[in-house]
Amino acid sequence: MDSATSDLTGTRPPLRSTADNGLKIVIVGGFGVGKTTMVRSVSDIRPLNTEETMTRAGEGVDDLTDVESKTTTTIAFDFGRISLNDRTVLYLFGAPGQERFWFLWDRLFTGTLGAVVLVDTRRLVDSWYAIDRLEQHGMPFIVARNDFGGPHYSAEEVREALDLSEGIPLIECDARSRASSKDVLITLVDHLYNLASSARENAP
Amino acid sequence: MSRPGRDDDPDRLYTVTGGRSRSDSDAFDLVTLVVSECEPTPGMQSEHAAILRICRSPTAVVEIASDLGLPVSIVRILLGDLLAASRITARHPRTTASADQLPDPEILKQVLVGLRNL
């Protein structure tokens, strides 16, 4: 690779020339809950950051937007990637769960395999909105509780606090650990596989 | 971390895209893998040339946006130009088996195997 390219791509290793299928998983959570930490733990590359802007001229402005009549929504998100085999590359996105983010969900995350809602039991309220929106979007998800060493709540207590349906897996994790973050992803994909298989069986 | 382009005013973005604010189609997913089919040529718009250099090996749309420090929507417009001129090819994600939103179980199985082998 010549220097003109590495100036642009930094030290990121190139994908194999056979790579032809990019997949997405989104990790949603409040500020400081460990999204980027989790992406970094399992990613083949140092997490990158990018942003998307959306001009919502002529649309109703949501309540949280400044009255300055700002019509541009900008969200920044981190991402990393894992090469799964010669052809398949999994991209992991760490996305803020705040309200304005969801305006861009369809544009950015259509076709996402599924989502991980990363929660901090000290601030469970931060996750309510994300869970609600994922359900509205029909996006399958699991909940992973990042261990910050706070007071211990039982799984039942967390389920109840989040009003989580029976079928949605809830697991504990340490986002700093590669093995633990990998387990979170495996739990999600297992869950997706079960959903997809049973949907197929029930299909006419 | 300061990034070129990140805090640029909208005027520059307007110039980069020749005044277009939306792409003609949503042909490019965040994770569509883009591959250059030619080398940059003299006189080519610098962003187009940069994309051709970045995409000598397959590169996702979102990686290109990050490398260029431009919003994803702007990068989609630039990629549309290059695709129309056959200077790049696009490898689109294959995920869903049907319209019911759930991913193809075969693909999920591959993902599981890949993750377990990490």
PDB file of N, CA and C in Angstrom, chain A residues 4-92:
ATOM      1  N   ALA A   4       0.154   7.412   0.088  1.00  0.00           N
ATOM      2  CA  ALA A   4      -1.030   8.241  -0.131  1.00  0.00           C
ATOM      3  C   ALA A   4      -2.274   7.554   0.419  1.00  0.00           C
ATOM      4  N   THR A   5      -2.297   6.215   0.331  1.00  0.00           N
ATOM      5  CA  THR A   5      -3.449   5.503   0.863  1.00  0.00           C
ATOM      6  C   THR A   5      -3.379   5.395   2.373  1.00  0.00           C
ATOM      7  N   SER A   6      -2.178   5.091   2.897  1.00  0.00           N
ATOM      8  CA  SER A   6      -2.112   4.914   4.341  1.00  0.00           C
ATOM      9  C   SER A   6      -2.297   6.242   5.073  1.00  0.00           C
ATOM     10  N   ASP A   7      -2.036   7.363   4.400  1.00  0.00           N
ATOM     11  CA  ASP A   7      -2.370   8.647   5.015  1.00  0.00           C
ATOM     12  C   ASP A   7      -3.857   8.713   5.320  1.00  0.00           C
ATOM     13  N   LEU A   8      -4.632   8.092   4.440  1.00  0.00           N
ATOM     14  CA  LEU A   8      -6.079   8.157   4.581  1.00  0.00           C
ATOM     15  C   LEU A   8      -6.615   7.091   5.520  1.00  0.00           C
ATOM     16  N   THR A   9      -6.043   5.908   5.442  1.00  0.00           N
ATOM     17  CA  THR A   9      -6.633   4.796   6.180  1.00  0.00           C
ATOM     18  C   THR A   9      -5.886   4.490   7.474  1.00  0.00           C
ATOM     19  N   GLY A  10      -4.833   5.249   7.764  1.00  0.00           N
ATOM     20  CA  GLY A  10      -4.080   5.008   8.986  1.00  0.00           C
ATOM     21  C   GLY A  10      -3.451   3.637   8.966  1.00  0.00           C
ATOM     22  N   THR A  11      -3.510   2.958  10.091  1.00  0.00           N
ATOM     23  CA  THR A  11      -2.866   1.650  10.177  1.00  0.00           C
ATOM     24  C   THR A  11      -3.869   0.520   9.987  1.00  0.00           C
ATOM     25  N   ARG A  12      -5.058   0.868   9.520  1.00  0.00           N
ATOM     26  CA  ARG A  12      -6.112  -0.138   9.399  1.00  0.00           C
ATOM     27  C   ARG A  12      -5.729  -1.194   8.369  1.00  0.00           C
ATOM     28  N   PRO A  13      -5.747  -2.464   8.750  1.00  0.00           N
ATOM     29  CA  PRO A  13      -5.410  -3.493   7.766  1.00  0.00           C
ATOM     30  C   PRO A  13      -6.511  -3.590   6.708  1.00  0.00           C
ATOM     31  N   PRO A  14      -6.122  -3.781   5.443  1.00  0.00           N
ATOM     32  CA  PRO A  14      -7.145  -3.889   4.400  1.00  0.00           C
ATOM     33  C   PRO A  14      -7.933  -5.186   4.541  1.00  0.00           C
ATOM     34  N   LEU A  15      -9.165  -5.169   4.052  1.00  0.00           N
ATOM     35  CA  LEU A  15      -9.953  -6.400   3.998  1.00  0.00           C
ATOM     36  C   LEU A  15      -9.419  -7.279   2.881  1.00  0.00           C
ATOM     37  N   ARG A  16      -9.708  -8.565   2.978  1.00  0.00           N
ATOM     38  CA  ARG A  16      -9.332  -9.479   1.897  1.00  0.00           C
ATOM     39  C   ARG A  16     -10.071  -9.088   0.624  1.00  0.00           C
ATOM     40  N   SER A  17      -9.439  -9.353  -0.493  1.00  0.00           N
ATOM     41  CA  SER A  17     -10.051  -8.974  -1.765  1.00  0.00           C
ATOM     42  C   SER A  17     -11.332  -9.752  -2.037  1.00  0.00           C
ATOM     43  N   THR A  18     -11.506 -10.887  -1.320  1.00  0.00           N
ATOM     44  CA  THR A  18     -12.704 -11.709  -1.515  1.00  0.00           C
ATOM     45  C   THR A  18     -13.889 -11.227  -0.670  1.00  0.00           C
ATOM     46  N   ALA A  19     -13.662 -10.269   0.225  1.00  0.00           N
ATOM     47  CA  ALA A  19     -14.745  -9.805   1.113  1.00  0.00           C
ATOM     48  C   ALA A  19     -15.879  -9.232   0.269  1.00  0.00           C
ATOM     49  N   ASP A  20     -17.077  -9.760   0.467  1.00  0.00           N
ATOM     50  CA  ASP A  20     -18.185  -9.258  -0.357  1.00  0.00           C
ATOM     51  C   ASP A  20     -19.511  -9.157   0.384  1.00  0.00           C
ATOM     52  N   ASN A  21     -19.513  -9.423   1.682  1.00  0.00           N
ATOM     53  CA  ASN A  21     -20.782  -9.316   2.406  1.00  0.00           C
ATOM     54  C   ASN A  21     -20.564  -8.641   3.758  1.00  0.00           C
ATOM     55  N   GLY A  22     -20.978  -7.383   3.848  1.00  0.00           N
ATOM     56  CA  GLY A  22     -20.861  -6.639   5.099  1.00  0.00           C
ATOM     57  C   GLY A  22     -22.144  -6.769   5.900  1.00  0.00           C
ATOM     58  N   LEU A  23     -22.011  -7.112   7.176  1.00  0.00           N
ATOM     59  CA  LEU A  23     -23.178  -7.259   8.050  1.00  0.00           C
ATOM     60  C   LEU A  23     -23.072  -6.245   9.185  1.00  0.00           C
ATOM     61  N   LYS A  24     -24.223  -5.943   9.786  1.00  0.00           N
ATOM     62  CA  LYS A  24     -24.233  -4.923  10.840  1.00  0.00           C
ATOM     63  C   LYS A  24     -24.854  -5.451  12.130  1.00  0.00           C
ATOM     64  N   ILE A  25     -24.226  -5.109  13.230  1.00  0.00           N
ATOM     65  CA  ILE A  25     -24.839  -5.258  14.546  1.00  0.00           C
ATOM     66  C   ILE A  25     -24.675  -3.913  15.246  1.00  0.00           C
ATOM     67  N   VAL A  26     -25.732  -3.471  15.922  1.00  0.00           N
ATOM     68  CA  VAL A  26     -25.677  -2.181  16.589  1.00  0.00           C
ATOM     69  C   VAL A  26     -25.689  -2.389  18.104  1.00  0.00           C
ATOM     70  N   ILE A  27     -24.792  -1.695  18.781  1.00  0.00           N
ATOM     71  CA  ILE A  27     -24.772  -1.689  20.239  1.00  0.00           C
ATOM     72  C   ILE A  27     -25.310  -0.333  20.676  1.00  0.00           C
ATOM     73  N   VAL A  28     -26.470  -0.359  21.326  1.00  0.00           N
ATOM     74  CA  VAL A  28     -27.120   0.887  21.719  1.00  0.00           C
ATOM     75  C   VAL A  28     -27.004   1.064  23.219  1.00  0.00           C
ATOM     76  N   GLY A  29     -26.800   2.261  23.650  1.00  0.00           N
ATOM     77  CA  GLY A  29     -26.754   2.488  25.087  1.00  0.00           C
ATOM     78  C   GLY A  29     -26.511   3.944  25.403  1.00  0.00           C
ATOM     79  N   GLY A  30     -26.743   4.307  26.631  1.00  0.00           N
ATOM     80  CA  GLY A  30     -26.569   5.684  27.068  1.00  0.00           C
ATOM     81  C   GLY A  30     -25.097   6.078  27.102  1.00  0.00           C
ATOM     82  N   PHE A  31     -24.865   7.339  27.375  1.00  0.00           N
ATOM     83  CA  PHE A  31     -23.515   7.878  27.429  1.00  0.00           C
ATOM     84  C   PHE A  31     -22.715   7.184  28.537  1.00  0.00           C
ATOM     85  N   GLY A  32     -21.500   6.755  28.208  1.00  0.00           N
ATOM     86  CA  GLY A  32     -20.622   6.194  29.230  1.00  0.00           C
ATOM     87  C   GLY A  32     -20.946   4.785  29.667  1.00  0.00           C
ATOM     88  N   VAL A  33     -21.803   4.094  28.920  1.00  0.00           N
ATOM     89  CA  VAL A  33     -22.205   2.750  29.343  1.00  0.00           C
ATOM     90  C   VAL A  33     -21.230   1.671  28.846  1.00  0.00           C
ATOM     91  N   GLY A  34     -20.326   2.059  27.956  1.00  0.00           N
ATOM     92  CA  GLY A  34     -19.296   1.113  27.528  1.00  0.00           C
ATOM     93  C   GLY A  34     -19.422   0.625  26.096  1.00  0.00           C
ATOM     94  N   LYS A  35     -20.179   1.327  25.262  1.00  0.00           N
ATOM     95  CA  LYS A  35     -20.371   0.888  23.872  1.00  0.00           C
ATOM     96  C   LYS A  35     -19.049   0.815  23.117  1.00  0.00           C
ATOM     97  N   THR A  36     -18.299   1.909  23.185  1.00  0.00           N
ATOM     98  CA  THR A  36     -17.027   1.941  22.459  1.00  0.00           C
ATOM     99  C   THR A  36     -16.043   0.938  23.032  1.00  0.00           C
ATOM    100  N   THR A  37     -16.093   0.768  24.344  1.00  0.00           N
ATOM    101  CA  THR A  37     -15.221  -0.210  24.991  1.00  0.00           C
ATOM    102  C   THR A  37     -15.508  -1.604  24.441  1.00  0.00           C
ATOM    103  N   MET A  38     -16.795  -1.919  24.304  1.00  0.00           N
ATOM    104  CA  MET A  38     -17.159  -3.231  23.780  1.00  0.00           C
ATOM    105  C   MET A  38     -16.735  -3.388  22.323  1.00  0.00           C
ATOM    106  N   VAL A  39     -16.954  -2.348  21.527  1.00  0.00           N
ATOM    107  CA  VAL A  39     -16.531  -2.402  20.127  1.00  0.00           C
ATOM    108  C   VAL A  39     -15.019  -2.643  20.064  1.00  0.00           C
ATOM    109  N   ARG A  40     -14.287  -1.908  20.886  1.00  0.00           N
ATOM    110  CA  ARG A  40     -12.829  -2.033  20.869  1.00  0.00           C
ATOM    111  C   ARG A  40     -12.386  -3.431  21.285  1.00  0.00           C
ATOM    112  N   SER A  41     -13.093  -4.025  22.247  1.00  0.00           N
ATOM    113  CA  SER A  41     -12.700  -5.332  22.774  1.00  0.00           C
ATOM    114  C   SER A  41     -12.706  -6.428  21.709  1.00  0.00           C
ATOM    115  N   VAL A  42     -13.650  -6.346  20.781  1.00  0.00           N
ATOM    116  CA  VAL A  42     -13.769  -7.439  19.816  1.00  0.00           C
ATOM    117  C   VAL A  42     -13.358  -7.068  18.392  1.00  0.00           C
ATOM    118  N   SER A  43     -13.148  -5.786  18.134  1.00  0.00           N
ATOM    119  CA  SER A  43     -12.878  -5.343  16.761  1.00  0.00           C
ATOM    120  C   SER A  43     -11.478  -5.728  16.298  1.00  0.00           C
ATOM    121  N   ASP A  44     -11.363  -6.009  14.995  1.00  0.00           N
ATOM    122  CA  ASP A  44     -10.050  -6.239  14.377  1.00  0.00           C
ATOM    123  C   ASP A  44      -9.286  -4.925  14.211  1.00  0.00           C
ATOM    124  N   ILE A  45     -10.005  -3.828  14.232  1.00  0.00           N
ATOM    125  CA  ILE A  45      -9.369  -2.530  13.998  1.00  0.00           C
ATOM    126  C   ILE A  45      -9.650  -1.598  15.176  1.00  0.00           C
ATOM    127  N   ARG A  46      -8.820  -0.619  15.318  1.00  0.00           N
ATOM    128  CA  ARG A  46      -9.097   0.410  16.324  1.00  0.00           C
ATOM    129  C   ARG A  46     -10.418   1.084  15.938  1.00  0.00           C
ATOM    130  N   PRO A  47     -11.320   1.294  16.899  1.00  0.00           N
ATOM    131  CA  PRO A  47     -12.619   1.852  16.514  1.00  0.00           C
ATOM    132  C   PRO A  47     -12.478   3.188  15.770  1.00  0.00           C
ATOM    133  N   LEU A  48     -13.287   3.334  14.750  1.00  0.00           N
ATOM    134  CA  LEU A  48     -13.323   4.567  13.973  1.00  0.00           C
ATOM    135  C   LEU A  48     -14.581   5.334  14.350  1.00  0.00           C
ATOM    136  N   ASN A  49     -14.621   6.561  13.910  1.00  0.00           N
ATOM    137  CA  ASN A  49     -15.766   7.398  14.240  1.00  0.00           C
ATOM    138  C   ASN A  49     -16.230   8.095  12.979  1.00  0.00           C
ATOM    139  N   THR A  50     -17.530   8.185  12.820  1.00  0.00           N
ATOM    140  CA  THR A  50     -18.025   8.988  11.716  1.00  0.00           C
ATOM    141  C   THR A  50     -19.351   9.606  12.116  1.00  0.00           C
ATOM    142  N   GLU A  51     -19.947  10.315  11.199  1.00  0.00           N
ATOM    143  CA  GLU A  51     -21.192  10.987  11.553  1.00  0.00           C
ATOM    144  C   GLU A  51     -22.127  11.032  10.368  1.00  0.00           C
ATOM    145  N   GLU A  52     -23.367  11.249  10.687  1.00  0.00           N
ATOM    146  CA  GLU A  52     -24.353  11.434   9.643  1.00  0.00           C
ATOM    147  C   GLU A  52     -25.184  12.657   9.987  1.00  0.00           C
ATOM    148  N   THR A  53     -25.541  13.379   8.982  1.00  0.00           N
ATOM    149  CA  THR A  53     -26.386  14.546   9.204  1.00  0.00           C
ATOM    150  C   THR A  53     -27.656  14.369   8.410  1.00  0.00           C
ATOM    151  N   MET A  54     -28.687  14.967   8.908  1.00  0.00           N
ATOM    152  CA  MET A  54     -29.962  14.864   8.237  1.00  0.00           C
ATOM    153  C   MET A  54     -30.659  16.201   8.384  1.00  0.00           C
ATOM    154  N   THR A  55     -31.076  16.746   7.273  1.00  0.00           N
ATOM    155  CA  THR A  55     -31.808  18.002   7.329  1.00  0.00           C
ATOM    156  C   THR A  55     -33.288  17.690   7.299  1.00  0.00           C
ATOM    157  N   ARG A  56     -33.965  18.183   8.282  1.00  0.00           N
ATOM    158  CA  ARG A  56     -35.378  17.873   8.381  1.00  0.00           C
ATOM    159  C   ARG A  56     -36.216  19.117   8.128  1.00  0.00           C
ATOM    160  N   ALA A  57     -35.949  19.721   7.002  1.00  0.00           N
ATOM    161  CA  ALA A  57     -36.707  20.919   6.660  1.00  0.00           C
ATOM    162  C   ALA A  57     -38.168  20.555   6.452  1.00  0.00           C
ATOM    163  N   GLY A  58     -39.043  21.377   7.005  1.00  0.00           N
ATOM    164  CA  GLY A  58     -40.465  21.184   6.759  1.00  0.00           C
ATOM    165  C   GLY A  58     -41.076  20.062   7.568  1.00  0.00           C
ATOM    166  N   GLU A  59     -40.284  19.394   8.396  1.00  0.00           N
ATOM    167  CA  GLU A  59     -40.849  18.348   9.232  1.00  0.00           C
ATOM    168  C   GLU A  59     -41.080  18.887  10.627  1.00  0.00           C
ATOM    169  N   GLY A  60     -41.948  18.243  11.356  1.00  0.00           N
ATOM    170  CA  GLY A  60     -42.177  18.630  12.739  1.00  0.00           C
ATOM    171  C   GLY A  60     -40.889  18.482  13.518  1.00  0.00           C
ATOM    172  N   VAL A  61     -40.587  19.431  14.320  1.00  0.00           N
ATOM    173  CA  VAL A  61     -39.355  19.401  15.088  1.00  0.00           C
ATOM    174  C   VAL A  61     -39.648  18.764  16.438  1.00  0.00           C
ATOM    175  N   ASP A  62     -38.797  17.826  16.824  1.00  0.00           N
ATOM    176  CA  ASP A  62     -39.065  17.149  18.088  1.00  0.00           C
ATOM    177  C   ASP A  62     -38.833  18.078  19.267  1.00  0.00           C
ATOM    178  N   ASP A  63     -39.440  17.722  20.387  1.00  0.00           N
ATOM    179  CA  ASP A  63     -39.445  18.587  21.559  1.00  0.00           C
ATOM    180  C   ASP A  63     -38.056  18.905  22.101  1.00  0.00           C
ATOM    181  N   LEU A  64     -37.126  17.984  21.894  1.00  0.00           N
ATOM    182  CA  LEU A  64     -35.810  18.184  22.492  1.00  0.00           C
ATOM    183  C   LEU A  64     -34.928  19.120  21.678  1.00  0.00           C
ATOM    184  N   THR A  65     -35.351  19.411  20.464  1.00  0.00           N
ATOM    185  CA  THR A  65     -34.538  20.253  19.609  1.00  0.00           C
ATOM    186  C   THR A  65     -34.618  21.706  20.078  1.00  0.00           C
ATOM    187  N   ASP A  66     -33.501  22.362  19.989  1.00  0.00           N
ATOM    188  CA  ASP A  66     -33.494  23.778  20.363  1.00  0.00           C
ATOM    189  C   ASP A  66     -34.465  24.561  19.505  1.00  0.00           C
ATOM    190  N   VAL A  67     -35.011  25.578  20.110  1.00  0.00           N
ATOM    191  CA  VAL A  67     -35.999  26.377  19.398  1.00  0.00           C
ATOM    192  C   VAL A  67     -35.329  27.223  18.323  1.00  0.00           C
ATOM    193  N   GLU A  68     -34.006  27.241  18.314  1.00  0.00           N
ATOM    194  CA  GLU A  68     -33.233  27.968  17.311  1.00  0.00           C
ATOM    195  C   GLU A  68     -33.591  27.518  15.894  1.00  0.00           C
ATOM    196  N   SER A  69     -34.625  26.720  15.777  1.00  0.00           N
ATOM    197  CA  SER A  69     -35.086  26.165  14.509  1.00  0.00           C
ATOM    198  C   SER A  69     -33.962  25.479  13.757  1.00  0.00           C
ATOM    199  N   LYS A  70     -33.231  24.678  14.483  1.00  0.00           N
ATOM    200  CA  LYS A  70     -32.186  23.886  13.845  1.00  0.00           C
ATOM    201  C   LYS A  70     -32.862  22.769  13.069  1.00  0.00           C
ATOM    202  N   THR A  71     -32.577  22.678  11.811  1.00  0.00           N
ATOM    203  CA  THR A  71     -33.234  21.635  11.030  1.00  0.00           C
ATOM    204  C   THR A  71     -32.265  20.515  10.704  1.00  0.00           C
ATOM    205  N   THR A  72     -31.025  20.637  11.168  1.00  0.00           N
ATOM    206  CA  THR A  72     -30.062  19.591  10.869  1.00  0.00           C
ATOM    207  C   THR A  72     -29.796  18.739  12.102  1.00  0.00           C
ATOM    208  N   THR A  73     -29.998  17.453  11.948  1.00  0.00           N
ATOM    209  CA  THR A  73     -29.684  16.518  13.011  1.00  0.00           C
ATOM    210  C   THR A  73     -28.347  15.874  12.683  1.00  0.00           C
ATOM    211  N   THR A  74     -27.436  15.892  13.617  1.00  0.00           N
ATOM    212  CA  THR A  74     -26.149  15.227  13.409  1.00  0.00           C
ATOM    213  C   THR A  74     -25.949  14.207  14.506  1.00  0.00           C
ATOM    214  N   ILE A  75     -25.625  12.997  14.115  1.00  0.00           N
ATOM    215  CA  ILE A  75     -25.223  12.053  15.141  1.00  0.00           C
ATOM    216  C   ILE A  75     -23.868  11.473  14.777  1.00  0.00           C
ATOM    217  N   ALA A  76     -23.069  11.260  15.793  1.00  0.00           N
ATOM    218  CA  ALA A  76     -21.755  10.650  15.604  1.00  0.00           C
ATOM    219  C   ALA A  76     -21.833   9.237  16.158  1.00  0.00           C
ATOM    220  N   PHE A  77     -21.152   8.332  15.517  1.00  0.00           N
ATOM    221  CA  PHE A  77     -21.127   6.976  16.051  1.00  0.00           C
ATOM    222  C   PHE A  77     -19.783   6.327  15.796  1.00  0.00           C
ATOM    223  N   ASP A  78     -19.441   5.401  16.685  1.00  0.00           N
ATOM    224  CA  ASP A  78     -18.192   4.649  16.574  1.00  0.00           C
ATOM    225  C   ASP A  78     -18.480   3.319  15.913  1.00  0.00           C
ATOM    226  N   PHE A  79     -17.469   2.768  15.302  1.00  0.00           N
ATOM    227  CA  PHE A  79     -17.654   1.426  14.767  1.00  0.00           C
ATOM    228  C   PHE A  79     -16.331   0.692  14.679  1.00  0.00           C
ATOM    229  N   GLY A  80     -16.454  -0.621  14.644  1.00  0.00           N
ATOM    230  CA  GLY A  80     -15.300  -1.486  14.458  1.00  0.00           C
ATOM    231  C   GLY A  80     -15.708  -2.604  13.525  1.00  0.00           C
ATOM    232  N   ARG A  81     -14.811  -3.522  13.255  1.00  0.00           N
ATOM    233  CA  ARG A  81     -15.191  -4.602  12.348  1.00  0.00           C
ATOM    234  C   ARG A  81     -14.473  -5.897  12.702  1.00  0.00           C
ATOM    235  N   ILE A  82     -15.117  -6.993  12.334  1.00  0.00           N
ATOM    236  CA  ILE A  82     -14.557  -8.327  12.560  1.00  0.00           C
ATOM    237  C   ILE A  82     -14.667  -9.095  11.251  1.00  0.00           C
ATOM    238  N   SER A  83     -13.559  -9.567  10.732  1.00  0.00           N
ATOM    239  CA  SER A  83     -13.623 -10.428   9.550  1.00  0.00           C
ATOM    240  C   SER A  83     -13.980 -11.830  10.009  1.00  0.00           C
ATOM    241  N   LEU A  84     -15.137 -12.330   9.557  1.00  0.00           N
ATOM    242  CA  LEU A  84     -15.607 -13.626  10.043  1.00  0.00           C
ATOM    243  C   LEU A  84     -15.099 -14.777   9.189  1.00  0.00           C
ATOM    244  N   ASN A  85     -14.968 -14.550   7.922  1.00  0.00           N
ATOM    245  CA  ASN A  85     -14.377 -15.535   7.012  1.00  0.00           C
ATOM    246  C   ASN A  85     -13.928 -14.797   5.751  1.00  0.00           C
ATOM    247  N   ASP A  86     -13.593 -15.532   4.709  1.00  0.00           N
ATOM    248  CA  ASP A  86     -13.046 -14.888   3.512  1.00  0.00           C
ATOM    249  C   ASP A  86     -13.988 -13.852   2.915  1.00  0.00           C
ATOM    250  N   ARG A  87     -15.282 -14.064   3.115  1.00  0.00           N
ATOM    251  CA  ARG A  87     -16.247 -13.206   2.437  1.00  0.00           C
ATOM    252  C   ARG A  87     -17.043 -12.297   3.351  1.00  0.00           C
ATOM    253  N   THR A  88     -17.190 -12.695   4.608  1.00  0.00           N
ATOM    254  CA  THR A  88     -18.134 -12.005   5.490  1.00  0.00           C
ATOM    255  C   THR A  88     -17.418 -11.122   6.511  1.00  0.00           C
ATOM    256  N   VAL A  89     -17.842  -9.880   6.582  1.00  0.00           N
ATOM    257  CA  VAL A  89     -17.271  -8.928   7.526  1.00  0.00           C
ATOM    258  C   VAL A  89     -18.396  -8.373   8.383  1.00  0.00           C
ATOM    259  N   LEU A  90     -18.226  -8.480   9.685  1.00  0.00           N
ATOM    260  CA  LEU A  90     -19.240  -7.974  10.601  1.00  0.00           C
ATOM    261  C   LEU A  90     -18.808  -6.605  11.110  1.00  0.00           C
ATOM    262  N   TYR A  91     -19.667  -5.620  10.899  1.00  0.00           N
ATOM    263  CA  TYR A  91     -19.402  -4.276  11.422  1.00  0.00           C
ATOM    264  C   TYR A  91     -20.221  -4.063  12.680  1.00  0.00           C
ATOM    265  N   LEU A  92     -19.548  -3.551  13.710  1.00  0.00           N
ATOM    266  CA  LEU A  92     -20.207  -3.283  14.993  1.00  0.00           C
ATOM    267  C   LEU A  92     -20.298  -1.780  15.176  1.00  0.00           C
TER     268      LEU A  92
END
